[in-house]
Amino acid sequence: MNIVVCIKQVPGSNKVEVDEKTGVLKRDGVDSKMNPYDLFALETALRIREDQGGSITAVTMGPRQAEAVIKEAFMMGADEGALISDRKFAGADVLATSYTLSQSVKKLGDFDLLLCGKQTTDGDTAQVGPEMAEYLDIPHVANVTKIVAYREDAVVVEMDMPDTVEVVAVKYPCLLTVEKDIFQPRLPSYKKKMETKERPIRVLSFKDFEDQDEMKYGLNGSPTQVERIFPPSGNDQREMYRGTSIEVAHNVSDKLVELKLV
């Protein structure tokens, strides 16, 4: 079974600068990590490969530094990796991102299963996976909590709906977005890190895509625009509670008296 897993590099902390002109996060040079939900998608792919055989290709979209999450995927067991990177893709909203990823998946070749995490921690839209499936014209199921069975032409999954839990068979090729805790993600392997440190990562850019209409990518292809975005202000109140447990207790008590709560 040929499996493609979409992963994303997200900021490793909430201290991220915002481009005042475009309203998007400045990702270059920021401490980053793999999106936690994508770890569950990658682990699901690894479990399926162990059961059914096949290969796993990890795909990410971002600047060159995003290669780090592909290397992490190698350390967990992915066979191949592809980075989708071009300045023309910058500032994409979920629709433009979905279209760009769908074009990259077409370029990579035939697949049976496309896996995504439920959502990302920097956007929380949970829209990219289903929108990719629509662009690729393949069936999809979101909120998958369990792989029930494999058939020759379909995978049977359990999905968590608002009021019910449903079991459906989805024909290949298809896309699944998986919920947190579908499987416990394994830790990256140091042995695999050494084995794969020279493994090439395929890089795809705008010129590699079949659709060369620049108005469908990046800011040009984004029908939604950020009106204003800003980081949350720091909580200076925590400063007054530093010290020993006794000092903290006194500070809290004094504050409660001040607020006339005791």
mmCIF file with all atom_site columns, N, CA, C and O in Angstrom, residues 12 15 19 36 40 44 72 75 98 125 158 161 166-167 174 191 205 220 245 254:
data_model
loop_
_atom_site.group_PDB
_atom_site.id
_atom_site.type_symbol
_atom_site.label_atom_id
_atom_site.label_alt_id
_atom_site.label_comp_id
_atom_site.label_asym_id
_atom_site.label_entity_id
_atom_site.label_seq_id
_atom_site.pdbx_PDB_ins_code
_atom_site.Cartn_x
_atom_site.Cartn_y
_atom_site.Cartn_z
_atom_site.occupancy
_atom_site.B_iso_or_equiv
_atom_site.pdbx_formal_charge
_atom_site.auth_seq_id
_atom_site.auth_comp_id
_atom_site.auth_asym_id
_atom_site.auth_atom_id
_atom_site.pdbx_PDB_model_num
ATOM 1  N N  . GLY A 1 12  ? 7.272   26.259 17.926 1.00 0.00 ? 12  GLY A N  1
ATOM 2  C CA . GLY A 1 12  ? 7.451   25.496 19.152 1.00 0.00 ? 12  GLY A CA 1
ATOM 3  C C  . GLY A 1 12  ? 7.047   26.243 20.399 1.00 0.00 ? 12  GLY A C  1
ATOM 4  O O  . GLY A 1 12  ? 7.047   25.684 21.495 1.00 0.00 ? 12  GLY A O  1
ATOM 5  N N  . LYS A 1 15  ? 5.740   32.521 21.353 1.00 0.00 ? 15  LYS A N  1
ATOM 6  C CA . LYS A 1 15  ? 6.485   33.762 21.129 1.00 0.00 ? 15  LYS A CA 1
ATOM 7  C C  . LYS A 1 15  ? 6.893   33.844 19.666 1.00 0.00 ? 15  LYS A C  1
ATOM 8  O O  . LYS A 1 15  ? 8.040   33.600 19.291 1.00 0.00 ? 15  LYS A O  1
ATOM 9  N N  . ASP A 1 19  ? 4.088   39.324 10.764 1.00 0.00 ? 19  ASP A N  1
ATOM 10 C CA . ASP A 1 19  ? 4.383   40.292 9.718  1.00 0.00 ? 19  ASP A CA 1
ATOM 11 C C  . ASP A 1 19  ? 3.245   41.302 9.670  1.00 0.00 ? 19  ASP A C  1
ATOM 12 O O  . ASP A 1 19  ? 2.106   40.960 9.322  1.00 0.00 ? 19  ASP A O  1
ATOM 13 N N  . PRO A 1 36  ? 1.741   18.335 16.554 1.00 0.00 ? 36  PRO A N  1
ATOM 14 C CA . PRO A 1 36  ? 1.444   17.145 17.363 1.00 0.00 ? 36  PRO A CA 1
ATOM 15 C C  . PRO A 1 36  ? 0.395   16.223 16.753 1.00 0.00 ? 36  PRO A C  1
ATOM 16 O O  . PRO A 1 36  ? 0.522   14.989 16.828 1.00 0.00 ? 36  PRO A O  1
ATOM 17 N N  . PHE A 1 40  ? 0.196   11.544 15.126 1.00 0.00 ? 40  PHE A N  1
ATOM 18 C CA . PHE A 1 40  ? -0.785  10.458 15.146 1.00 0.00 ? 40  PHE A CA 1
ATOM 19 C C  . PHE A 1 40  ? -1.051  9.940  13.731 1.00 0.00 ? 40  PHE A C  1
ATOM 20 O O  . PHE A 1 40  ? -1.235  8.735  13.529 1.00 0.00 ? 40  PHE A O  1
ATOM 21 N N  . THR A 1 44  ? -0.181  6.192  12.492 1.00 0.00 ? 44  THR A N  1
ATOM 22 C CA . THR A 1 44  ? -1.204  5.387  11.820 1.00 0.00 ? 44  THR A CA 1
ATOM 23 C C  . THR A 1 44  ? -0.653  4.784  10.536 1.00 0.00 ? 44  THR A C  1
ATOM 24 O O  . THR A 1 44  ? -0.870  3.594  10.245 1.00 0.00 ? 44  THR A O  1
ATOM 25 N N  . GLU A 1 72  ? 12.618  14.088 10.836 1.00 0.00 ? 72  GLU A N  1
ATOM 26 C CA . GLU A 1 72  ? 12.015  13.449 12.016 1.00 0.00 ? 72  GLU A CA 1
ATOM 27 C C  . GLU A 1 72  ? 11.120  12.286 11.592 1.00 0.00 ? 72  GLU A C  1
ATOM 28 O O  . GLU A 1 72  ? 11.087  11.241 12.245 1.00 0.00 ? 72  GLU A O  1
ATOM 29 N N  . MET A 1 75  ? 13.187  9.394  10.966 1.00 0.00 ? 75  MET A N  1
ATOM 30 C CA . MET A 1 75  ? 13.614  8.792  12.228 1.00 0.00 ? 75  MET A CA 1
ATOM 31 C C  . MET A 1 75  ? 12.527  7.917  12.848 1.00 0.00 ? 75  MET A C  1
ATOM 32 O O  . MET A 1 75  ? 12.814  7.027  13.636 1.00 0.00 ? 75  MET A O  1
ATOM 33 N N  . SER A 1 98  ? -4.440  23.945 0.676  1.00 0.00 ? 98  SER A N  1
ATOM 34 C CA . SER A 1 98  ? -5.014  22.674 0.244  1.00 0.00 ? 98  SER A CA 1
ATOM 35 C C  . SER A 1 98  ? -4.768  22.437 -1.236 1.00 0.00 ? 98  SER A C  1
ATOM 36 O O  . SER A 1 98  ? -4.438  21.316 -1.647 1.00 0.00 ? 98  SER A O  1
ATOM 37 N N  . THR A 1 125 ? -7.939  24.934 12.097 1.00 0.00 ? 125 THR A N  1
ATOM 38 C CA . THR A 1 125 ? -9.124  24.992 11.237 1.00 0.00 ? 125 THR A CA 1
ATOM 39 C C  . THR A 1 125 ? -9.697  23.615 10.938 1.00 0.00 ? 125 THR A C  1
ATOM 40 O O  . THR A 1 125 ? -10.897 23.480 10.699 1.00 0.00 ? 125 THR A O  1
ATOM 41 N N  . GLU A 1 158 ? -13.528 3.740  11.905 1.00 0.00 ? 158 GLU A N  1
ATOM 42 C CA . GLU A 1 158 ? -14.510 4.240  12.871 1.00 0.00 ? 158 GLU A CA 1
ATOM 43 C C  . GLU A 1 158 ? -14.292 5.733  13.018 1.00 0.00 ? 158 GLU A C  1
ATOM 44 O O  . GLU A 1 158 ? -13.161 6.184  13.210 1.00 0.00 ? 158 GLU A O  1
ATOM 45 N N  . MET A 1 161 ? -18.453 11.101 15.491 1.00 0.00 ? 161 MET A N  1
ATOM 46 C CA . MET A 1 161 ? -19.367 12.170 15.093 1.00 0.00 ? 161 MET A CA 1
ATOM 47 C C  . MET A 1 161 ? -19.891 12.873 16.354 1.00 0.00 ? 161 MET A C  1
ATOM 48 O O  . MET A 1 161 ? -19.729 12.368 17.470 1.00 0.00 ? 161 MET A O  1
ATOM 49 N N  . GLU A 1 166 ? -19.635 6.209  14.068 1.00 0.00 ? 166 GLU A N  1
ATOM 50 C CA . GLU A 1 166 ? -20.033 5.510  12.851 1.00 0.00 ? 166 GLU A CA 1
ATOM 51 C C  . GLU A 1 166 ? -18.870 4.700  12.283 1.00 0.00 ? 166 GLU A C  1
ATOM 52 O O  . GLU A 1 166 ? -17.704 5.072  12.432 1.00 0.00 ? 166 GLU A O  1
ATOM 53 N N  . VAL A 1 167 ? -19.209 3.587  11.645 1.00 0.00 ? 167 VAL A N  1
ATOM 54 C CA . VAL A 1 167 ? -18.228 2.736  10.975 1.00 0.00 ? 167 VAL A CA 1
ATOM 55 C C  . VAL A 1 167 ? -18.538 2.759  9.486  1.00 0.00 ? 167 VAL A C  1
ATOM 56 O O  . VAL A 1 167 ? -19.679 2.501  9.079  1.00 0.00 ? 167 VAL A O  1
ATOM 57 N N  . CYS A 1 174 ? -8.155  7.172  -1.015 1.00 0.00 ? 174 CYS A N  1
ATOM 58 C CA . CYS A 1 174 ? -8.989  7.995  -0.145 1.00 0.00 ? 174 CYS A CA 1
ATOM 59 C C  . CYS A 1 174 ? -8.123  8.777  0.820  1.00 0.00 ? 174 CYS A C  1
ATOM 60 O O  . CYS A 1 174 ? -6.911  8.547  0.918  1.00 0.00 ? 174 CYS A O  1
ATOM 61 N N  . LYS A 1 191 ? 18.955  5.146  15.818 1.00 0.00 ? 191 LYS A N  1
ATOM 62 C CA . LYS A 1 191 ? 19.506  4.258  14.796 1.00 0.00 ? 191 LYS A CA 1
ATOM 63 C C  . LYS A 1 191 ? 19.012  4.662  13.417 1.00 0.00 ? 191 LYS A C  1
ATOM 64 O O  . LYS A 1 191 ? 19.788  4.758  12.466 1.00 0.00 ? 191 LYS A O  1
ATOM 65 N N  . SER A 1 205 ? 8.606   22.733 -6.313 1.00 0.00 ? 205 SER A N  1
ATOM 66 C CA . SER A 1 205 ? 8.282   24.157 -6.325 1.00 0.00 ? 205 SER A CA 1
ATOM 67 C C  . SER A 1 205 ? 7.181   24.411 -7.358 1.00 0.00 ? 205 SER A C  1
ATOM 68 O O  . SER A 1 205 ? 6.685   23.481 -8.009 1.00 0.00 ? 205 SER A O  1
ATOM 69 N N  . ASN A 1 220 ? -2.181  35.232 -3.455 1.00 0.00 ? 220 ASN A N  1
ATOM 70 C CA . ASN A 1 220 ? -3.030  35.437 -4.632 1.00 0.00 ? 220 ASN A CA 1
ATOM 71 C C  . ASN A 1 220 ? -4.220  34.480 -4.649 1.00 0.00 ? 220 ASN A C  1
ATOM 72 O O  . ASN A 1 220 ? -5.302  34.836 -5.098 1.00 0.00 ? 220 ASN A O  1
ATOM 73 N N  . SER A 1 245 ? 7.058   28.804 49.171 1.00 0.00 ? 245 SER A N  1
ATOM 74 C CA . SER A 1 245 ? 5.637   28.490 49.293 1.00 0.00 ? 245 SER A CA 1
ATOM 75 C C  . SER A 1 245 ? 4.967   29.391 50.329 1.00 0.00 ? 245 SER A C  1
ATOM 76 O O  . SER A 1 245 ? 3.823   29.812 50.154 1.00 0.00 ? 245 SER A O  1
ATOM 77 N N  . ASP A 1 254 ? -2.714  38.411 50.698 1.00 0.00 ? 254 ASP A N  1
ATOM 78 C CA . ASP A 1 254 ? -2.774  39.870 50.644 1.00 0.00 ? 254 ASP A CA 1
ATOM 79 C C  . ASP A 1 254 ? -3.573  40.339 49.437 1.00 0.00 ? 254 ASP A C  1
ATOM 80 O O  . ASP A 1 254 ? -4.337  41.303 49.510 1.00 0.00 ? 254 ASP A O  1
#
